[in-house]
């Protein structure tokens, strides 16, 4: 067995987000951080952090922490994927009236594009459902453009 094998495939990235928060008719902007670990040739897990802020200057934001499964396929340099996530969302109401946390579910679709051995560029759409948010829930939609570092080497799946 070669010495440069590992039991999975890892990439860690950051991104820029534009979002429809569903609380107001406004576009929020923010950042994302994510990590993918593929333990099978097409299956893996993803952990994500999102911070989206109001552009109206009122201090409102939505912050989420998510983890879930990811299924992907590889077509040369293109790696499309789908994901299903669960998590927790912090909602800071305008003018810092209060900050509360809610449970959420999310689904997403996207693609990574390989640029060389180590760099991946990502485009992603995610739909969230905050189940315990008042008045029937909250359904933010996020679009992320990101870049990741892929820890390259020979991968041996167990």
PDB file of C-alpha atoms in Angstrom:
ATOM      1  CA  UNK A   1       0.000   0.000   0.000  1.00  0.00           C
ATOM      2  CA  UNK A   2       1.386   3.440  -0.887  1.00  0.00           C
ATOM      3  CA  UNK A   3       2.399   5.654   2.019  1.00  0.00           C
ATOM      4  CA  UNK A   4       0.347   8.626   0.730  1.00  0.00           C
ATOM      5  CA  UNK A   5      -3.101   7.174   1.307  1.00  0.00           C
ATOM      6  CA  UNK A   6      -5.835   8.310   3.629  1.00  0.00           C
ATOM      7  CA  UNK A   7      -9.332   7.147   4.551  1.00  0.00           C
ATOM      8  CA  UNK A   8     -11.156  10.085   3.002  1.00  0.00           C
ATOM      9  CA  UNK A   9     -11.046  13.293   1.022  1.00  0.00           C
ATOM     10  CA  UNK A  10     -11.071  16.739   2.706  1.00  0.00           C
ATOM     11  CA  UNK A  11     -11.576  20.307   1.510  1.00  0.00           C
ATOM     12  CA  UNK A  12     -12.023  23.500   3.523  1.00  0.00           C
ATOM     13  CA  UNK A  13     -13.354  26.723   2.039  1.00  0.00           C
ATOM     14  CA  UNK A  14     -14.801  30.194   2.456  1.00  0.00           C
ATOM     15  CA  UNK A  15     -17.401  32.049   0.445  1.00  0.00           C
ATOM     16  CA  UNK A  16     -19.361  35.201  -0.234  1.00  0.00           C
ATOM     17  CA  UNK A  17     -23.159  35.019   0.200  1.00  0.00           C
ATOM     18  CA  UNK A  18     -26.075  36.964  -1.173  1.00  0.00           C
ATOM     19  CA  UNK A  19     -29.393  35.975   0.411  1.00  0.00           C
ATOM     20  CA  UNK A  20     -33.113  36.583   0.604  1.00  0.00           C
ATOM     21  CA  UNK A  21     -33.696  36.392   4.383  1.00  0.00           C
ATOM     22  CA  UNK A  22     -37.528  35.964   4.178  1.00  0.00           C
ATOM     23  CA  UNK A  23     -37.967  38.308   7.147  1.00  0.00           C
ATOM     24  CA  UNK A  24     -37.952  41.493   5.073  1.00  0.00           C
ATOM     25  CA  UNK A  25     -37.923  42.236   1.333  1.00  0.00           C
ATOM     26  CA  UNK A  26     -34.234  43.009   1.298  1.00  0.00           C
ATOM     27  CA  UNK A  27     -31.071  41.290   0.118  1.00  0.00           C
ATOM     28  CA  UNK A  28     -28.623  40.337   2.863  1.00  0.00           C
ATOM     29  CA  UNK A  29     -24.920  39.812   2.223  1.00  0.00           C
ATOM     30  CA  UNK A  30     -22.383  37.838   4.179  1.00  0.00           C
ATOM     31  CA  UNK A  31     -19.774  35.126   4.471  1.00  0.00           C
ATOM     32  CA  UNK A  32     -19.637  31.359   4.663  1.00  0.00           C
ATOM     33  CA  UNK A  33     -17.126  28.798   5.879  1.00  0.00           C
ATOM     34  CA  UNK A  34     -17.422  25.130   4.986  1.00  0.00           C
ATOM     35  CA  UNK A  35     -15.636  21.806   5.228  1.00  0.00           C
ATOM     36  CA  UNK A  36     -16.379  18.656   3.232  1.00  0.00           C
ATOM     37  CA  UNK A  37     -15.145  15.195   4.157  1.00  0.00           C
ATOM     38  CA  UNK A  38     -15.895  12.426   1.655  1.00  0.00           C
ATOM     39  CA  UNK A  39     -15.554   8.991   3.228  1.00  0.00           C
ATOM     40  CA  UNK A  40     -16.785   7.147   0.106  1.00  0.00           C
ATOM     41  CA  UNK A  41     -16.191   7.887  -3.598  1.00  0.00           C
ATOM     42  CA  UNK A  42     -19.520   9.797  -3.885  1.00  0.00           C
ATOM     43  CA  UNK A  43     -20.684  10.226  -0.270  1.00  0.00           C
ATOM     44  CA  UNK A  44     -19.558  12.545   2.459  1.00  0.00           C
ATOM     45  CA  UNK A  45     -20.470  15.017   5.152  1.00  0.00           C
ATOM     46  CA  UNK A  46     -20.434  18.794   5.126  1.00  0.00           C
ATOM     47  CA  UNK A  47     -20.260  21.298   7.973  1.00  0.00           C
ATOM     48  CA  UNK A  48     -21.139  24.939   7.307  1.00  0.00           C
ATOM     49  CA  UNK A  49     -21.274  28.329   8.960  1.00  0.00           C
ATOM     50  CA  UNK A  50     -23.202  31.281   7.440  1.00  0.00           C
ATOM     51  CA  UNK A  51     -23.335  34.896   8.595  1.00  0.00           C
ATOM     52  CA  UNK A  52     -25.635  37.140   6.561  1.00  0.00           C
ATOM     53  CA  UNK A  53     -26.243  40.773   7.516  1.00  0.00           C
ATOM     54  CA  UNK A  54     -28.858  43.365   6.645  1.00  0.00           C
ATOM     55  CA  UNK A  55     -27.700  45.971   4.159  1.00  0.00           C
ATOM     56  CA  UNK A  56     -30.117  48.546   5.671  1.00  0.00           C
ATOM     57  CA  UNK A  57     -27.777  49.393   8.551  1.00  0.00           C
ATOM     58  CA  UNK A  58     -30.228  48.227  11.250  1.00  0.00           C
ATOM     59  CA  UNK A  59     -28.010  45.515  12.765  1.00  0.00           C
ATOM     60  CA  UNK A  60     -30.253  42.585  11.741  1.00  0.00           C
ATOM     61  CA  UNK A  61     -28.520  39.318  10.848  1.00  0.00           C
ATOM     62  CA  UNK A  62     -29.026  35.588  10.459  1.00  0.00           C
ATOM     63  CA  UNK A  63     -26.262  33.195  11.527  1.00  0.00           C
ATOM     64  CA  UNK A  64     -26.436  29.424  10.945  1.00  0.00           C
ATOM     65  CA  UNK A  65     -24.444  26.352  11.958  1.00  0.00           C
ATOM     66  CA  UNK A  66     -25.223  23.247   9.886  1.00  0.00           C
ATOM     67  CA  UNK A  67     -24.068  19.676   9.341  1.00  0.00           C
ATOM     68  CA  UNK A  68     -25.341  16.984   7.024  1.00  0.00           C
ATOM     69  CA  UNK A  69     -24.832  14.564   4.178  1.00  0.00           C
ATOM     70  CA  UNK A  70     -23.537  15.272   0.700  1.00  0.00           C
ATOM     71  CA  UNK A  71     -23.757  13.242  -2.511  1.00  0.00           C
ATOM     72  CA  UNK A  72     -21.542  14.205  -5.458  1.00  0.00           C
ATOM     73  CA  UNK A  73     -20.395  12.967  -8.858  1.00  0.00           C
ATOM     74  CA  UNK A  74     -17.203  13.817 -10.722  1.00  0.00           C
ATOM     75  CA  UNK A  75     -17.175  14.770 -14.408  1.00  0.00           C
ATOM     76  CA  UNK A  76     -13.603  15.778 -15.166  1.00  0.00           C
ATOM     77  CA  UNK A  77     -13.016  19.094 -13.345  1.00  0.00           C
ATOM     78  CA  UNK A  78     -16.736  19.545 -12.522  1.00  0.00           C
ATOM     79  CA  UNK A  79     -18.121  18.065  -9.279  1.00  0.00           C
ATOM     80  CA  UNK A  80     -21.892  18.712  -8.928  1.00  0.00           C
ATOM     81  CA  UNK A  81     -23.518  17.807  -5.600  1.00  0.00           C
ATOM     82  CA  UNK A  82     -26.678  17.822  -3.524  1.00  0.00           C
ATOM     83  CA  UNK A  83     -26.831  18.085   0.254  1.00  0.00           C
ATOM     84  CA  UNK A  84     -29.277  17.772   3.146  1.00  0.00           C
ATOM     85  CA  UNK A  85     -28.456  19.565   6.402  1.00  0.00           C
ATOM     86  CA  UNK A  86     -29.746  20.137   9.929  1.00  0.00           C
ATOM     87  CA  UNK A  87     -28.667  22.915  12.200  1.00  0.00           C
ATOM     88  CA  UNK A  88     -29.291  25.895  14.382  1.00  0.00           C
ATOM     89  CA  UNK A  89     -29.910  29.499  13.379  1.00  0.00           C
ATOM     90  CA  UNK A  90     -29.409  32.694  15.371  1.00  0.00           C
ATOM     91  CA  UNK A  91     -31.687  35.575  14.424  1.00  0.00           C
ATOM     92  CA  UNK A  92     -30.799  39.099  15.511  1.00  0.00           C
ATOM     93  CA  UNK A  93     -33.880  41.285  15.103  1.00  0.00           C
ATOM     94  CA  UNK A  94     -33.498  44.818  13.685  1.00  0.00           C
ATOM     95  CA  UNK A  95     -31.947  47.382  16.017  1.00  0.00           C
ATOM     96  CA  UNK A  96     -30.829  44.560  18.340  1.00  0.00           C
ATOM     97  CA  UNK A  97     -34.298  44.187  19.875  1.00  0.00           C
ATOM     98  CA  UNK A  98     -33.426  40.586  20.731  1.00  0.00           C
ATOM     99  CA  UNK A  99     -31.402  37.647  19.477  1.00  0.00           C
ATOM    100  CA  UNK A 100     -33.013  34.200  19.501  1.00  0.00           C
ATOM    101  CA  UNK A 101     -31.972  30.739  18.235  1.00  0.00           C
ATOM    102  CA  UNK A 102     -34.081  28.345  16.161  1.00  0.00           C
ATOM    103  CA  UNK A 103     -33.785  24.813  14.708  1.00  0.00           C
ATOM    104  CA  UNK A 104     -33.531  24.488  10.948  1.00  0.00           C
ATOM    105  CA  UNK A 105     -33.377  22.085   8.021  1.00  0.00           C
ATOM    106  CA  UNK A 106     -31.650  22.924   4.740  1.00  0.00           C
ATOM    107  CA  UNK A 107     -31.189  21.493   1.290  1.00  0.00           C
ATOM    108  CA  UNK A 108     -28.807  22.600  -1.377  1.00  0.00           C
ATOM    109  CA  UNK A 109     -27.441  22.041  -4.825  1.00  0.00           C
ATOM    110  CA  UNK A 110     -24.146  23.222  -6.213  1.00  0.00           C
ATOM    111  CA  UNK A 111     -20.932  22.407  -7.993  1.00  0.00           C
ATOM    112  CA  UNK A 112     -17.244  22.590  -7.314  1.00  0.00           C
ATOM    113  CA  UNK A 113     -14.857  23.258 -10.193  1.00  0.00           C
ATOM    114  CA  UNK A 114     -11.309  21.913  -9.866  1.00  0.00           C
ATOM    115  CA  UNK A 115      -8.540  24.369 -10.644  1.00  0.00           C
ATOM    116  CA  UNK A 116      -5.383  22.323 -10.418  1.00  0.00           C
ATOM    117  CA  UNK A 117      -4.748  19.799  -7.691  1.00  0.00           C
ATOM    118  CA  UNK A 118      -5.472  21.983  -4.640  1.00  0.00           C
ATOM    119  CA  UNK A 119      -8.029  24.704  -5.477  1.00  0.00           C
ATOM    120  CA  UNK A 120     -11.799  24.315  -5.894  1.00  0.00           C
ATOM    121  CA  UNK A 121     -14.226  27.103  -6.891  1.00  0.00           C
ATOM    122  CA  UNK A 122     -17.821  26.630  -5.689  1.00  0.00           C
ATOM    123  CA  UNK A 123     -21.237  27.894  -6.720  1.00  0.00           C
ATOM    124  CA  UNK A 124     -24.176  26.871  -4.506  1.00  0.00           C
ATOM    125  CA  UNK A 125     -27.862  27.499  -3.856  1.00  0.00           C
ATOM    126  CA  UNK A 126     -29.320  26.631  -0.422  1.00  0.00           C
ATOM    127  CA  UNK A 127     -32.891  26.715   0.856  1.00  0.00           C
ATOM    128  CA  UNK A 128     -33.412  26.788   4.649  1.00  0.00           C
ATOM    129  CA  UNK A 129     -36.520  26.095   6.730  1.00  0.00           C
ATOM    130  CA  UNK A 130     -36.366  27.488  10.282  1.00  0.00           C
ATOM    131  CA  UNK A 131     -39.047  25.301  11.860  1.00  0.00           C
ATOM    132  CA  UNK A 132     -39.552  26.981  15.215  1.00  0.00           C
ATOM    133  CA  UNK A 133     -39.527  30.589  13.984  1.00  0.00           C
ATOM    134  CA  UNK A 134     -42.780  32.462  14.845  1.00  0.00           C
ATOM    135  CA  UNK A 135     -45.677  32.762  12.372  1.00  0.00           C
ATOM    136  CA  UNK A 136     -45.025  29.559  10.430  1.00  0.00           C
ATOM    137  CA  UNK A 137     -41.273  29.531  10.123  1.00  0.00           C
ATOM    138  CA  UNK A 138     -38.626  31.329   8.140  1.00  0.00           C
ATOM    139  CA  UNK A 139     -37.368  30.243   4.693  1.00  0.00           C
ATOM    140  CA  UNK A 140     -34.149  32.044   3.744  1.00  0.00           C
ATOM    141  CA  UNK A 141     -32.518  31.355   0.371  1.00  0.00           C
ATOM    142  CA  UNK A 142     -28.760  31.721  -0.024  1.00  0.00           C
ATOM    143  CA  UNK A 143     -26.441  31.812  -3.032  1.00  0.00           C
ATOM    144  CA  UNK A 144     -22.758  31.274  -2.261  1.00  0.00           C
ATOM    145  CA  UNK A 145     -19.651  31.712  -4.403  1.00  0.00           C
ATOM    146  CA  UNK A 146     -16.615  30.230  -2.697  1.00  0.00           C
ATOM    147  CA  UNK A 147     -13.106  28.911  -2.958  1.00  0.00           C
ATOM    148  CA  UNK A 148     -11.671  25.894  -1.129  1.00  0.00           C
ATOM    149  CA  UNK A 149      -8.349  24.255  -0.496  1.00  0.00           C
ATOM    150  CA  UNK A 150      -8.411  20.554  -1.325  1.00  0.00           C
ATOM    151  CA  UNK A 151      -6.009  18.399   0.667  1.00  0.00           C
ATOM    152  CA  UNK A 152      -4.628  16.362  -2.226  1.00  0.00           C
ATOM    153  CA  UNK A 153      -3.048  12.953  -2.189  1.00  0.00           C
ATOM    154  CA  UNK A 154      -4.025   9.407  -2.943  1.00  0.00           C
ATOM    155  CA  UNK A 155      -7.344   8.529  -1.326  1.00  0.00           C
ATOM    156  CA  UNK A 156      -8.108   5.047  -0.114  1.00  0.00           C
ATOM    157  CA  UNK A 157     -11.743   4.553   0.895  1.00  0.00           C
ATOM    158  CA  UNK A 158     -12.397   1.870   3.484  1.00  0.00           C
TER     159      UNK A 158
END
